[in-house]
Coordinates of C-alpha atoms in Angstrom, one line a residue:
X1 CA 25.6 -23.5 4.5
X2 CA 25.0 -24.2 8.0
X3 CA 23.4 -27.7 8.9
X4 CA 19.3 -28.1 8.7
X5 CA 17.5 -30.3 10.5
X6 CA 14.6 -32.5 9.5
X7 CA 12.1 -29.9 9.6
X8 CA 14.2 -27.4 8.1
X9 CA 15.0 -29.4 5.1
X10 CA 11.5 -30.5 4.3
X11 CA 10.8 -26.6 4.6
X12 CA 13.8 -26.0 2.0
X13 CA 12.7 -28.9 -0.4
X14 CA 9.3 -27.2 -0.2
X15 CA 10.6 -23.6 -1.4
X16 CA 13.0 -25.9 -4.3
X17 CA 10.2 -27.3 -5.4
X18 CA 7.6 -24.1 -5.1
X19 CA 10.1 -22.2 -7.4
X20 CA 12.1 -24.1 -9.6
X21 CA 10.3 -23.0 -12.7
X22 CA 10.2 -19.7 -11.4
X23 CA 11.8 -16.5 -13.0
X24 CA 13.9 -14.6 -9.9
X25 CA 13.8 -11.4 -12.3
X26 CA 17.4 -10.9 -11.7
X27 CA 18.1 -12.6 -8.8
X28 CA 19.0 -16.1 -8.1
X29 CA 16.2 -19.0 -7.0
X30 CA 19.2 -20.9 -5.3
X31 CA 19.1 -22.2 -2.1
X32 CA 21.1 -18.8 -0.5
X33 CA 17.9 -17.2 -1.6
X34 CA 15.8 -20.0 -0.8
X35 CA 17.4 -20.0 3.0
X36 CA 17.3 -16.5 3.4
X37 CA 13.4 -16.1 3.1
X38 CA 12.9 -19.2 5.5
X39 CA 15.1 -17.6 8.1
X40 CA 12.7 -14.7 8.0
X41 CA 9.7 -16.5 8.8
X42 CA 11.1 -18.7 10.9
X43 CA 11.4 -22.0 8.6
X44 CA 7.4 -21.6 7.9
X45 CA 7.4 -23.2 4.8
X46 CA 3.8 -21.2 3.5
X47 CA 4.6 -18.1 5.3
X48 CA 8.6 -17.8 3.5
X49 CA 7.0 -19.0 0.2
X50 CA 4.6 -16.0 0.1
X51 CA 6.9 -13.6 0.8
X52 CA 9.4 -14.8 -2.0
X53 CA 6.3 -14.5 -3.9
X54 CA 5.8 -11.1 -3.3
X55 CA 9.6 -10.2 -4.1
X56 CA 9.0 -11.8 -7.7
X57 CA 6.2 -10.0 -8.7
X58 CA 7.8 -6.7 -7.1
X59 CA 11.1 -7.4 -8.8
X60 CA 9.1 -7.9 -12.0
X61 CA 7.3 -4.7 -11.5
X62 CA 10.3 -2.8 -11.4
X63 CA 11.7 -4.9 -14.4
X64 CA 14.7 -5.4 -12.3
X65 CA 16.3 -8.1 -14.6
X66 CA 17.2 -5.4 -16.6
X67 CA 17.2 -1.9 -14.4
X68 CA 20.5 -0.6 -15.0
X69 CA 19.7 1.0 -18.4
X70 CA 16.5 1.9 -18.2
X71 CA 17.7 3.7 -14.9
X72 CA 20.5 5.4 -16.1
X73 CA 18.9 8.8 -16.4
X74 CA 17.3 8.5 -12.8
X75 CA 20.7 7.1 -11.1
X76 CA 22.7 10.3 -12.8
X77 CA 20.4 12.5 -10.9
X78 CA 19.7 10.8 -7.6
X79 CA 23.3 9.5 -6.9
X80 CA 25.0 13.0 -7.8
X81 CA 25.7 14.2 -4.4
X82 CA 26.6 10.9 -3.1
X83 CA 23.9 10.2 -0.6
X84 CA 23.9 6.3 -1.4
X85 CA 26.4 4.7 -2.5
X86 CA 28.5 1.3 -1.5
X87 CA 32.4 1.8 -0.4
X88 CA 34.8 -0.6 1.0
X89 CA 33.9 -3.4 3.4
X90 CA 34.0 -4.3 7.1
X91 CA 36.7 -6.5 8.6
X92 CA 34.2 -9.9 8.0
X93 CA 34.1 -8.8 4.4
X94 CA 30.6 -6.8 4.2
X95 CA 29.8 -4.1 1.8
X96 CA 29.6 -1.0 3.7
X97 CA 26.6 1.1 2.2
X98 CA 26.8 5.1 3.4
X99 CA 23.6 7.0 3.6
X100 CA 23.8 11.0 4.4
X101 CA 20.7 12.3 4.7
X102 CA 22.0 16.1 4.7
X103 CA 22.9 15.4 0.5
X104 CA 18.9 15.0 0.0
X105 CA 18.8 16.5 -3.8
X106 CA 15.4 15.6 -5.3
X107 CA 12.5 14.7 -2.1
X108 CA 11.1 12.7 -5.6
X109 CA 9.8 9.4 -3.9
X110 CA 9.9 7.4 -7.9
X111 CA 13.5 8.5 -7.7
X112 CA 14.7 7.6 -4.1
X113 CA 13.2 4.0 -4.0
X114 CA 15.0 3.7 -7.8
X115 CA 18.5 5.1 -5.9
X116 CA 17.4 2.7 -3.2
X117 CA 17.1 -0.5 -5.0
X118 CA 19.5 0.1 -7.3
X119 CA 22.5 0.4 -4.3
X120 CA 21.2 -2.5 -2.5
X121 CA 21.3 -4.5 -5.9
X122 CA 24.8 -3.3 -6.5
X123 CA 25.5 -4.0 -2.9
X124 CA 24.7 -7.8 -3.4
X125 CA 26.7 -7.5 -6.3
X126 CA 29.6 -6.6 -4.4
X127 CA 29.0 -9.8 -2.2
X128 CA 29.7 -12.2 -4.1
X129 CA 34.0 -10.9 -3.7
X130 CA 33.9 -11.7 -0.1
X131 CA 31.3 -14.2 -0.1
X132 CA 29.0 -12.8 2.5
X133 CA 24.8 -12.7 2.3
X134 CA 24.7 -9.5 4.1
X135 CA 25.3 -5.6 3.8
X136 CA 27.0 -3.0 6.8
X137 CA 25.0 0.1 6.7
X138 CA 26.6 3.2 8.2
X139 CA 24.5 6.3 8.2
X140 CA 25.6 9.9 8.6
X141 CA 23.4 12.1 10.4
X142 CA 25.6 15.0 10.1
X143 CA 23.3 18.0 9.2
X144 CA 20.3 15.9 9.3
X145 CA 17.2 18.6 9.7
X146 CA 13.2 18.3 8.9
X147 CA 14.3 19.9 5.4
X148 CA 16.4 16.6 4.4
X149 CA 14.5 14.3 6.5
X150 CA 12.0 11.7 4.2
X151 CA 8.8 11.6 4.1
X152 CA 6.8 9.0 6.5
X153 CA 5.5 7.6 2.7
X154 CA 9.4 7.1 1.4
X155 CA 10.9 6.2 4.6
X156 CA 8.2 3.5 5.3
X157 CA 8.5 2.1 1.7
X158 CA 12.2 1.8 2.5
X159 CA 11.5 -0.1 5.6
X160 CA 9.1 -2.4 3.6
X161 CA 11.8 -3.4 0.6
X162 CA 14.8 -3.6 3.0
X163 CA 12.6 -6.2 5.3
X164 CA 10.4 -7.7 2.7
X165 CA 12.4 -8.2 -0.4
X166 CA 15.8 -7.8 1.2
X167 CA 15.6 -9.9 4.1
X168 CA 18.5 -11.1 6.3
X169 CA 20.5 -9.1 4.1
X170 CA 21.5 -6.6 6.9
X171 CA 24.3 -7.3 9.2
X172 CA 24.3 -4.0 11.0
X173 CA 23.0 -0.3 10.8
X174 CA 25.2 2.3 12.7
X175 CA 23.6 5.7 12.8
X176 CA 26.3 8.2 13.5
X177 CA 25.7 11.2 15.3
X178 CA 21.9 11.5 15.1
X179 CA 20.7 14.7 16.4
X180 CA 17.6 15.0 18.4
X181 CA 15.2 16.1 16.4
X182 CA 15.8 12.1 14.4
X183 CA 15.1 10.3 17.8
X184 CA 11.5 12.2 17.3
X185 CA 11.3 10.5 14.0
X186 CA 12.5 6.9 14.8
X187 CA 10.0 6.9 17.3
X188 CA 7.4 7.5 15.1
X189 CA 8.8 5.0 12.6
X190 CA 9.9 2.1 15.0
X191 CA 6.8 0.5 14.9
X192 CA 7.0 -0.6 11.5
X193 CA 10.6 -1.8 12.1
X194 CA 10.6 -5.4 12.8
X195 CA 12.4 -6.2 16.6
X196 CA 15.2 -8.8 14.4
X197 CA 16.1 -5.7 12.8
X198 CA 15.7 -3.0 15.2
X199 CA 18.5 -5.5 17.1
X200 CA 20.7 -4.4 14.5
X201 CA 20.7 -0.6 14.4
X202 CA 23.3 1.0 16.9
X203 CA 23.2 4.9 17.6
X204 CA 26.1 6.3 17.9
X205 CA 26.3 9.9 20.0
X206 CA 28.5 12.5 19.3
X207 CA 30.4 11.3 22.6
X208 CA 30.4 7.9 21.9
X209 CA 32.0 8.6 18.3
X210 CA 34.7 10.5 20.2
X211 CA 36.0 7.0 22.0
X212 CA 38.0 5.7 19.3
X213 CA 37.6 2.2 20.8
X214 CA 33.7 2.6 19.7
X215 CA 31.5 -0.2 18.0
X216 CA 31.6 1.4 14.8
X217 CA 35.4 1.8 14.7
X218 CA 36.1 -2.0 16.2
X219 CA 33.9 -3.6 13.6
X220 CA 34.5 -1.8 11.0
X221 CA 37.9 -0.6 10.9
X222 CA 39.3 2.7 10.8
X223 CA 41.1 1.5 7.9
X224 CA 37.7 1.0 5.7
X225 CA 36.3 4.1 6.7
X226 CA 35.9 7.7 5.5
X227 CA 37.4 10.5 7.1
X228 CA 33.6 11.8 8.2
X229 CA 33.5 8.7 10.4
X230 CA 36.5 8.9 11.8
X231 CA 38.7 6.9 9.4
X232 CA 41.8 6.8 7.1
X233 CA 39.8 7.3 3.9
X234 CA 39.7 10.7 2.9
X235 CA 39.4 10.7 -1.0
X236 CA 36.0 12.6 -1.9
X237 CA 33.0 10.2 -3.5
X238 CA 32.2 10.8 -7.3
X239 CA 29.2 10.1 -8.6
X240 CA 30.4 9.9 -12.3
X241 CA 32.8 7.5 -11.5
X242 CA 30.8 5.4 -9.4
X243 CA 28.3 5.1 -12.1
X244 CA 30.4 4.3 -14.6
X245 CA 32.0 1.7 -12.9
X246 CA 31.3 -2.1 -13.0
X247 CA 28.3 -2.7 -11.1
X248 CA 29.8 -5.3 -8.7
X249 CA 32.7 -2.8 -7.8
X250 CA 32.0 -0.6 -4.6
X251 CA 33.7 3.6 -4.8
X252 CA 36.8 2.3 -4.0
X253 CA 37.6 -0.5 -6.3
X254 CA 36.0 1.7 -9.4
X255 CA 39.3 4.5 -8.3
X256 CA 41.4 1.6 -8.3
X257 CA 40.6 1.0 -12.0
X258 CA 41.2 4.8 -12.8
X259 CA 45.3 4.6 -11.7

């Protein structure tokens, strides 16, 4: 934990003392937590404890101390053609979560914010191997059309949990190979994308994935990619065994268990 000063310790003791007796519905009122919601708003004491807040009584409403069952039935059908799911890890140790668009299966908006959550929860669970607060998000825009593309309602309640009850949990967001018709959309969604993480994302053209000294292949490592991206990886994702694995194993370690 990096060193606080005065007023950023008084904020801190605020927040310990705001939610001690609090229940974090599945996630942990320590001071990681505690830190991570004051870096959001700036070490405003009032402002970071509403927003934590807001992230308990939305964890509670989706009963996320105890999802994984009572999702089970959702997960089998949103995750089956792998367009979520957590494999490997960059080279400072952060889960790498891969989005492809083009494997859209459902357009249910119950079932995508369920597939969602449930792969950023599993991504935090991976964390704790590597010891890192935050996730690497590397999306595939291969095949990406207006008959895979979410709806404004989905994609702007995925913008609202990933900044509002996930933040500082995002290290970076490569989006590979978007074609034209998504800078359309991201300009229409931008707005609602806050500028600390809108620093983040990083497109990535067709041209620039063909430099294989790119950002995506420096900071993330050929070696902990898939082949789609340009990497070493080229085993195919299955959902079944994703699923069944142990919750704080990403794709790779749960094929590790199978040999």
């Amino acid at each position: 934990m990096a060193e606080l000063n005065e007023k950023q310790a008084a904020a801190l003791e605020v927040l310990r003392t705001s939610f001690a007796e609090k229940d974090g519905h599945g996630m942990p009122l320590d001071d990681k937590t505690l830190l991570r919601y004051l870096r959001a708003r700036s070490f405003d004491a009032e402002k970071a404890s509403k927003m934590l807040q807001a992230t308990l009584e939305w964890r509670e409403k989706l009963n996320l101390s105890d999802f994984r069952e009572s999702w089970k039935e959702t997960m089998q059908v949103e995750n089956a053609t792998g367009k979520t799911y957590i494999r490997g890890y960059d080279k400072l140790g952060h889960p790498i979560l891969i989005m492809r668009p083009k494997y859209e299966n459902t357009n249910n908006h119950e079932g995508n914010i369920r597939n969602l959550v449930y792969t950023m929860e599993r991504a935090v669970a991976c964390m704790a191997k590597t010891g890192v607060e935050k996730v690497c998000l590397v999306i595939d825009y291969d095949g990406y059309s207006i008959f895979n593309a979410p709806p404004m309602k989905t994609s702007r309640e995925v913008l609202s949990i990933l900044q509002d009850h996930y933040p500082e949990r995002l290290y970076r967001a490569y989006c590979v190979k978007p074609p034209m018709i998504f800078y359309g959309f991201y300009r229409v969604i931008s707005p609602f994308i806050d500028p600390v993480t809108a620093e983040k994302v990083v497109m990535l053209t067709s041209s620039v994935m063909n430099d294989p000294n790119n950002q995506l292949h420096r900071e993330v490592g050929i070696e902990n990619l898939e082949a789609a991206f340009g990497g070493s990886e080229s085993r195919p994702f299955v959902s079944q065994v994703y699923l069944d694995g142990d919750f704080h194993d990403d794709f790779n370690a749960c094929l590790a268990k199978l040999s």
